[in-house]
Coordinates of C-alpha atoms and ligand atoms in Angstrom, one line a residue:
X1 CA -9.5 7.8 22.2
X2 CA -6.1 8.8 23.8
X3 CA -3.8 6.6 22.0
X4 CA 0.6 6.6 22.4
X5 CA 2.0 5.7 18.9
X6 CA 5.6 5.6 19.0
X7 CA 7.9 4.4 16.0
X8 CA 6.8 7.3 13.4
X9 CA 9.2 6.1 10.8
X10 CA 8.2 5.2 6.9
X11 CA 5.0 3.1 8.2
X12 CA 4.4 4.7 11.4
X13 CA 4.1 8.4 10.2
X14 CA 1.3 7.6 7.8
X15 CA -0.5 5.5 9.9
X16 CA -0.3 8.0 13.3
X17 CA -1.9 10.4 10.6
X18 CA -4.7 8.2 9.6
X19 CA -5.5 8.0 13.2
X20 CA -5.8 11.9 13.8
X21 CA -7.6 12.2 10.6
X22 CA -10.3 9.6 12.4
X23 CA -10.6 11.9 15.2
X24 CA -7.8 10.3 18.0
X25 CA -5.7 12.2 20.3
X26 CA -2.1 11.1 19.7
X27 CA 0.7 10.8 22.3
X28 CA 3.4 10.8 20.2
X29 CA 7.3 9.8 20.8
X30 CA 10.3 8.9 18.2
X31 CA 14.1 9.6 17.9
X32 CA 13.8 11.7 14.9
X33 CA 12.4 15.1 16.1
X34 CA 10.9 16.5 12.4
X35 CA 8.3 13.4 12.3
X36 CA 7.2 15.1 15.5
X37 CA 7.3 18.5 14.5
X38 CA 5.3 17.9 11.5
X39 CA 2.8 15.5 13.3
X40 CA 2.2 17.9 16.1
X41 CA 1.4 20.5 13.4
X42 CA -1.5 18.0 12.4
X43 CA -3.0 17.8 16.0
X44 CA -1.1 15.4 18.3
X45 CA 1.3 15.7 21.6
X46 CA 5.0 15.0 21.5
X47 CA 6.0 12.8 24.5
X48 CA 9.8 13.2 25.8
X49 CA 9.7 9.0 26.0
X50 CA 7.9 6.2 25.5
X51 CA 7.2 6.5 29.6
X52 CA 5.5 9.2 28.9
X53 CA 3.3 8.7 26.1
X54 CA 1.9 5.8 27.6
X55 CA 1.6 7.2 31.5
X56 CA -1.8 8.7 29.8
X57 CA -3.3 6.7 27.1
X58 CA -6.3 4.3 26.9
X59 CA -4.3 2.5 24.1
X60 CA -0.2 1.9 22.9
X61 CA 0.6 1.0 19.4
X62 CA 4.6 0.7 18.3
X63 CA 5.8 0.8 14.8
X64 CA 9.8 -0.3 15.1
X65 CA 12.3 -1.1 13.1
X66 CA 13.7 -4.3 14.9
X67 CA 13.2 -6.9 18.3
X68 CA 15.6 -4.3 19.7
X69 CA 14.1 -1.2 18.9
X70 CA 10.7 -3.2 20.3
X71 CA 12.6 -4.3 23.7
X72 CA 14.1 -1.2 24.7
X73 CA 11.2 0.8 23.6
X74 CA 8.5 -1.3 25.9
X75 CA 11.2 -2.7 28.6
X76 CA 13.7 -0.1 28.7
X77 CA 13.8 2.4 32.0
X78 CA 11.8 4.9 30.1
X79 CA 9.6 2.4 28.4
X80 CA 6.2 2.0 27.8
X81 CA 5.8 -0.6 30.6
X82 CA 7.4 2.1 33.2
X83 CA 4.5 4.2 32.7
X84 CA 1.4 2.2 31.2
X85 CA -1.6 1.5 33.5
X86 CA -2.8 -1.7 34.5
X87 CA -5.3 -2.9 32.4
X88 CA -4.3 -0.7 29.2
X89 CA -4.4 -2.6 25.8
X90 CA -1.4 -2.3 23.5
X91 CA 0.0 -3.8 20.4
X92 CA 3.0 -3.9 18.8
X93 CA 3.1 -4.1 15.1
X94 CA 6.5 -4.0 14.1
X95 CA 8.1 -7.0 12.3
X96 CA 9.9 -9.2 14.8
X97 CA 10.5 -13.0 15.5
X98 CA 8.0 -14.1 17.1
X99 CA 9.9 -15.1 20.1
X100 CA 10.4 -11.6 21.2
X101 CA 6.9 -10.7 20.6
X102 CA 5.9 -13.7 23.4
X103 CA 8.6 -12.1 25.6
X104 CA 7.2 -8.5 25.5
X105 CA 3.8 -9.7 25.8
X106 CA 4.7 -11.9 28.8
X107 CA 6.4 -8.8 30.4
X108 CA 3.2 -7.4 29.9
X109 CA 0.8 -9.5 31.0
X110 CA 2.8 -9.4 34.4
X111 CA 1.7 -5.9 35.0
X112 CA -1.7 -6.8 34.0
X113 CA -1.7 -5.2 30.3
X114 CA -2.8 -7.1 27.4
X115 CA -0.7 -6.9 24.6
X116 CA -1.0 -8.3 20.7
X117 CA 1.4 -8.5 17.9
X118 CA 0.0 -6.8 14.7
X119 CA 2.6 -6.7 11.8
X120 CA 1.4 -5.3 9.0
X121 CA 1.2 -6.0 5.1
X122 CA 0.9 -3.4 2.1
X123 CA 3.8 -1.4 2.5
X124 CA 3.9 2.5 2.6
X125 CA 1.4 2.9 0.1
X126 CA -1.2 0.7 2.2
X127 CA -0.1 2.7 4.9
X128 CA -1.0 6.0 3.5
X129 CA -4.2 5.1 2.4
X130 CA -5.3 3.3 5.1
X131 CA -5.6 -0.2 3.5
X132 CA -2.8 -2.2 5.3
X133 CA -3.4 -5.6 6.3
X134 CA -2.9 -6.8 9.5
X135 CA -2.1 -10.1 10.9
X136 CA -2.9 -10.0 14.8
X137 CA -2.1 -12.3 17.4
X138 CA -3.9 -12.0 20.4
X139 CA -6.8 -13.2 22.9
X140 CA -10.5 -12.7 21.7
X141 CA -11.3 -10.2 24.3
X142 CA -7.9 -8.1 23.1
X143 CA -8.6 -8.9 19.4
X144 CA -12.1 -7.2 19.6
X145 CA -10.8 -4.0 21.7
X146 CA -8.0 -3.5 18.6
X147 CA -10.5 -4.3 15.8
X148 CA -11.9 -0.6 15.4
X149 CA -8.8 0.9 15.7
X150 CA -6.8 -1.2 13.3
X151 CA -9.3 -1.0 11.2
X152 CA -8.9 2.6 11.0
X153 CA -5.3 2.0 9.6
X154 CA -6.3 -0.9 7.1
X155 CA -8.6 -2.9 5.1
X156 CA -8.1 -6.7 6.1
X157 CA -7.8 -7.5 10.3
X158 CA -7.2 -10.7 10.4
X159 CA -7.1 -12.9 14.4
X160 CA -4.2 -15.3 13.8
X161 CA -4.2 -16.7 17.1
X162 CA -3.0 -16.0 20.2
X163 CA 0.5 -13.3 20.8
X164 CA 3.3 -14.3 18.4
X165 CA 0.8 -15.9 15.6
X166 CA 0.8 -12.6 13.9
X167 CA 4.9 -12.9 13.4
X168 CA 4.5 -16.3 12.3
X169 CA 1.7 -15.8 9.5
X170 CA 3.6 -12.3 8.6
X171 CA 7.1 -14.2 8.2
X172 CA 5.7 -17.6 6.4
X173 CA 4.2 -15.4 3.9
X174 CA 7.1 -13.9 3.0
X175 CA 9.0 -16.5 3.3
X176 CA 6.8 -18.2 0.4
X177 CA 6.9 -14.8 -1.4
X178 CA 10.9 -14.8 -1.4
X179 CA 10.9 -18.2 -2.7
X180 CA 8.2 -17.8 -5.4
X181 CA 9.8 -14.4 -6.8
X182 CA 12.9 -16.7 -7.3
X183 CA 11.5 -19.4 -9.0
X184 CA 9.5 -17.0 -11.1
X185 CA 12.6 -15.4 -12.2
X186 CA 14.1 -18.8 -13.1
X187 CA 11.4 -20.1 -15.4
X188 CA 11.2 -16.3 -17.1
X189 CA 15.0 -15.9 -17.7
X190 CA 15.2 -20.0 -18.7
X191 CA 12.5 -19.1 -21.6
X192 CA 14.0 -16.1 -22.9
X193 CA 17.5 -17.7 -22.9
X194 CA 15.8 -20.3 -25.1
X195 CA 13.8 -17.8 -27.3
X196 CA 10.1 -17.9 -26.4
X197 CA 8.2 -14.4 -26.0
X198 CA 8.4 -13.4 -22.3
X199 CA 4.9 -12.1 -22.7
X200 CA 3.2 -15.3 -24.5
X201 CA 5.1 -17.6 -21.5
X202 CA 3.7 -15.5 -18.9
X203 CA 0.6 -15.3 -20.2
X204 CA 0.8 -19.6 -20.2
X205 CA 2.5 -19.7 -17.0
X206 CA -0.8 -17.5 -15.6
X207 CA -2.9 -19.5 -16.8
X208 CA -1.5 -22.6 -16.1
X209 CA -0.3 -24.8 -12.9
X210 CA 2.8 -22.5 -12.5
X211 CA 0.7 -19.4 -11.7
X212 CA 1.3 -17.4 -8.8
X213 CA 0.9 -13.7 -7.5
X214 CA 5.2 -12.9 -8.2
X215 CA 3.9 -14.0 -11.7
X216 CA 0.5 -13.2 -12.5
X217 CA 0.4 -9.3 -10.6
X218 CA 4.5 -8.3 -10.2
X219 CA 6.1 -10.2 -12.6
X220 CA 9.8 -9.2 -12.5
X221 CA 10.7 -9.6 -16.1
X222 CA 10.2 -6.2 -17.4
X223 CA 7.9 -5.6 -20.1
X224 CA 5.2 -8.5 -18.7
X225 CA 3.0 -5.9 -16.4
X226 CA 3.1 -2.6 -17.0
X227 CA 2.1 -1.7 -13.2
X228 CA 5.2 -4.5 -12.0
X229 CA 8.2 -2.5 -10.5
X230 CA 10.2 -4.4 -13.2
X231 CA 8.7 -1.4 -15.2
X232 CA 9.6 1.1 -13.5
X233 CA 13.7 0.1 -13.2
X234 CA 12.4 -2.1 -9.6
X235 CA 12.1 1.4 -7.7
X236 CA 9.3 1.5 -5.1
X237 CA 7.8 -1.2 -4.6
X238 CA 9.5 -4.1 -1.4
X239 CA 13.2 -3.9 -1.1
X240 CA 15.7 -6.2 -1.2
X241 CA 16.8 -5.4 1.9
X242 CA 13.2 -5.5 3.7
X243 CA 13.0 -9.0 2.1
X244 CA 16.4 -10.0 3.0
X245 CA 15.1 -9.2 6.7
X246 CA 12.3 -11.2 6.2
X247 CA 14.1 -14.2 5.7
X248 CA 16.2 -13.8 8.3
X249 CA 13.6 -14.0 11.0
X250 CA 12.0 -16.7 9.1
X251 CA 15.1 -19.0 8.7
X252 CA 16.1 -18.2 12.6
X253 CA 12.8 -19.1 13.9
X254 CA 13.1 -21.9 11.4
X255 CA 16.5 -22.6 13.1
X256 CA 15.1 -22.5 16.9
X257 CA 12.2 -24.9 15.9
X258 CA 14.3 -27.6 14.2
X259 CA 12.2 -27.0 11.1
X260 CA 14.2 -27.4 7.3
X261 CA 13.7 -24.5 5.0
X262 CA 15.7 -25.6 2.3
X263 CA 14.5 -23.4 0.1
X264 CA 14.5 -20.2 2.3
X265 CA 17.7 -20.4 3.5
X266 CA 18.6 -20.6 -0.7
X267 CA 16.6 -17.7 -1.0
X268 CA 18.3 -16.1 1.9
X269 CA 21.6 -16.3 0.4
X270 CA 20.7 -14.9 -3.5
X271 CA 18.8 -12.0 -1.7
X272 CA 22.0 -11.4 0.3
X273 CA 24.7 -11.2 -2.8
X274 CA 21.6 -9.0 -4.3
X275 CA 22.8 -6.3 -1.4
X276 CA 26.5 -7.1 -1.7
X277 CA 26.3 -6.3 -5.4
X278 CA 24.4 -3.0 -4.1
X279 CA 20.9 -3.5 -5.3
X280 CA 19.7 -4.1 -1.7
X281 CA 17.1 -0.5 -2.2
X282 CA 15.7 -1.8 -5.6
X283 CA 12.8 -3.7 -5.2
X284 CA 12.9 -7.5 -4.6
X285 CA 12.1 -8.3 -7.8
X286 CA 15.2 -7.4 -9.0
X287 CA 16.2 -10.7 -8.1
X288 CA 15.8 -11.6 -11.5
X289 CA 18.8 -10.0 -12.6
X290 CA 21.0 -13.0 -11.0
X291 CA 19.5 -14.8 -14.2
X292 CA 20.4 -12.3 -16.4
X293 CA 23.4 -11.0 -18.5
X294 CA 23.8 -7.5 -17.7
X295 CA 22.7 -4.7 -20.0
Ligands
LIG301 P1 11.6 3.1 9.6 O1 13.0 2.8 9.9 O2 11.2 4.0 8.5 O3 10.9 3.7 11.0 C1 11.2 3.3 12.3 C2 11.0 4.5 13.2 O4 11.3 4.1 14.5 C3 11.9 5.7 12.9 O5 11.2 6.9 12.8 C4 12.9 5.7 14.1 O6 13.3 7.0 14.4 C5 12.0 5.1 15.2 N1 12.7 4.5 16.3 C6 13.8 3.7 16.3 N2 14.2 3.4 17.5 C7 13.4 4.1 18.3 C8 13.3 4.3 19.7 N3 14.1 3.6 20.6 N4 12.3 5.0 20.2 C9 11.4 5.7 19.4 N5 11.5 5.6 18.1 C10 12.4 4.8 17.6 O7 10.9 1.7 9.5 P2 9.4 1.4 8.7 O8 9.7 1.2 7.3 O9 8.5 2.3 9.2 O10 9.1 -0.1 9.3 C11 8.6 -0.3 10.6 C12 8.3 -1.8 10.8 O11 7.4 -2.2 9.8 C13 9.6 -2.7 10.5 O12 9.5 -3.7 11.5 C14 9.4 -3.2 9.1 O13 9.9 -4.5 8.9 C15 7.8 -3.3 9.1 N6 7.3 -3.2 7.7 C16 7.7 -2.2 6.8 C17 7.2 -2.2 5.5 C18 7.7 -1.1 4.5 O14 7.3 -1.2 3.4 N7 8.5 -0.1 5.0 C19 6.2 -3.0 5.2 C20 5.7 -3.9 6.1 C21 6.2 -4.0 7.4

């Protein structure tokens, strides 16, 4: 298939090669001109704009860094809905609100193109081995045109719903993930400040009514899991600052529904003195070290 991927950043590189490793033909377009380079060496076509790449393809995917990046790049003079045909399916699977993926997609549908919201979980390691998971929102008929391809790039495709569901199940996860990585952090640094083992609580916290996945598989109290950034000094891993992104969309959507989130706007705030004090590249669980004196 003929596909235009543009957005060929820290995700969208990896995944662009996962596709021309399946067999696609790649129009390919970004801002930063050595993705392209070393992508064209594997196979596919640099575009001069997002116009372009999609004048000829039978499918558009974007990989972005912000609602933007994702405007401009499908709205903008030169953008993807200047030079798409009618009837093309396309998806967008940057991390937005999910307002802005309705917009796009109604912009879309306008012109006749069908067009779902597919952010992604699993990070660039997912990415590069092709297991991401991706949390779509679209029609039935769109859903099982993007299914094969998707599926190409990860392991889990889930249907959320119709356009804008995959932004809402994408930013309620991690909005539960912020919040849990916090109140793990609590309970580990309250038990250690009172003088029980770390290991032997997390080993009762995992097995009791407290256990959750920022406990049982990346607990951030070092020494607990020996595959947990926390072992590794929180490198790799989620950043703070992907997190703290996160959040944001969750507590503005949050903000436009009327909806309390009490605890994520808490959250919010502790991941956003976590980047002031400069730890914003470290890995979210670092967060634990607002409980702790430092070493
Ligand atoms: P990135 O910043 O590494 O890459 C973004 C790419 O988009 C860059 O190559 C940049 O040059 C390109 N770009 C920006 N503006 C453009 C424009 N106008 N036209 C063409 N290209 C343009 O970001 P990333 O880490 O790849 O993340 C992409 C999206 O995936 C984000 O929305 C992020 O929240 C989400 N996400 C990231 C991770 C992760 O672990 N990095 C995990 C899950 C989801």
């Amino acid at each position: 298939m003929k596909i235009a991927f543009i957005g060929l950043g820290n995700m969208g590189a990896p995944m662009a090669r996962n596709l021309l490793k399946a067999g696609h033909q790649l129009n390919l377009f970004d801002l930063n001109q050595a993705v392209l380079q070393e992508l064209a060496g594997l196979g596919g076509s640099i575009s001069t704009s997002p116009r372009a790449a999609a004048e000829d393809s039978e499918l558009v995917i974007t990989m972005l860094p912000a609602a933007a990046h994702v405007r401009s790049v499908w709205l903008g003079d030169d953008g993807v809905l200047a030079g798409i045909a009618h009837g093309t399916p396309a998806v967008d699977c940057s991390t937005i609100d999910p307002q802005t993926a309705r917009d796009v997609a109604a912009a879309a549908a306008r012109q006749g193109v069908a067009m779902a919201d597919a952010p992604v979980s699993g990070g660039t390691g997912g990415a590069a081995a092709g297991t991401l998971t991706f949390m779509v929102g679209a029609s039935a008929e769109l859903f099982a045109i993007l299914q094969p391809v998707l599926a190409q790039m990860g392991r889990n495709i889930v249907h959320c719903g119709e356009v804008g569901t995959g932004q809402i199940a994408k930013i309620c996860n991690n909005l539960l993930l912020g919040i849990s990585m916090i109140g793990v952090s609590e309970a580990m640094a309250l038990g250690d400040a009172l003088g029980i083992d770390t290991k032997v609580l997390a080993g009762i916290i995992n097995s009791s009514t407290g256990r959750c996945w920022s406990s049982d598989t990346y607990n951030p109290w070092p020494g607990v899991i020996e595959t947990a950034p926390a072992a590794r000094g929180y490198t790799g891993g989620f950043g703070a600052e992907l997190m703290l992104k996160d959040l944001g969309l969750a507590t503005e959507a949050a903000r436009q529904a009327h909806q309390p989130v009490v605890l994520g706007a808490v959250a919010q705030q502790l991941y956003q003195a976590m980047s002031l004090r400069g730890e914003g590249g470290m890995d979210f669980s670092a967060i634990v070290n607002s409980y702790r004196k430092p070493t």
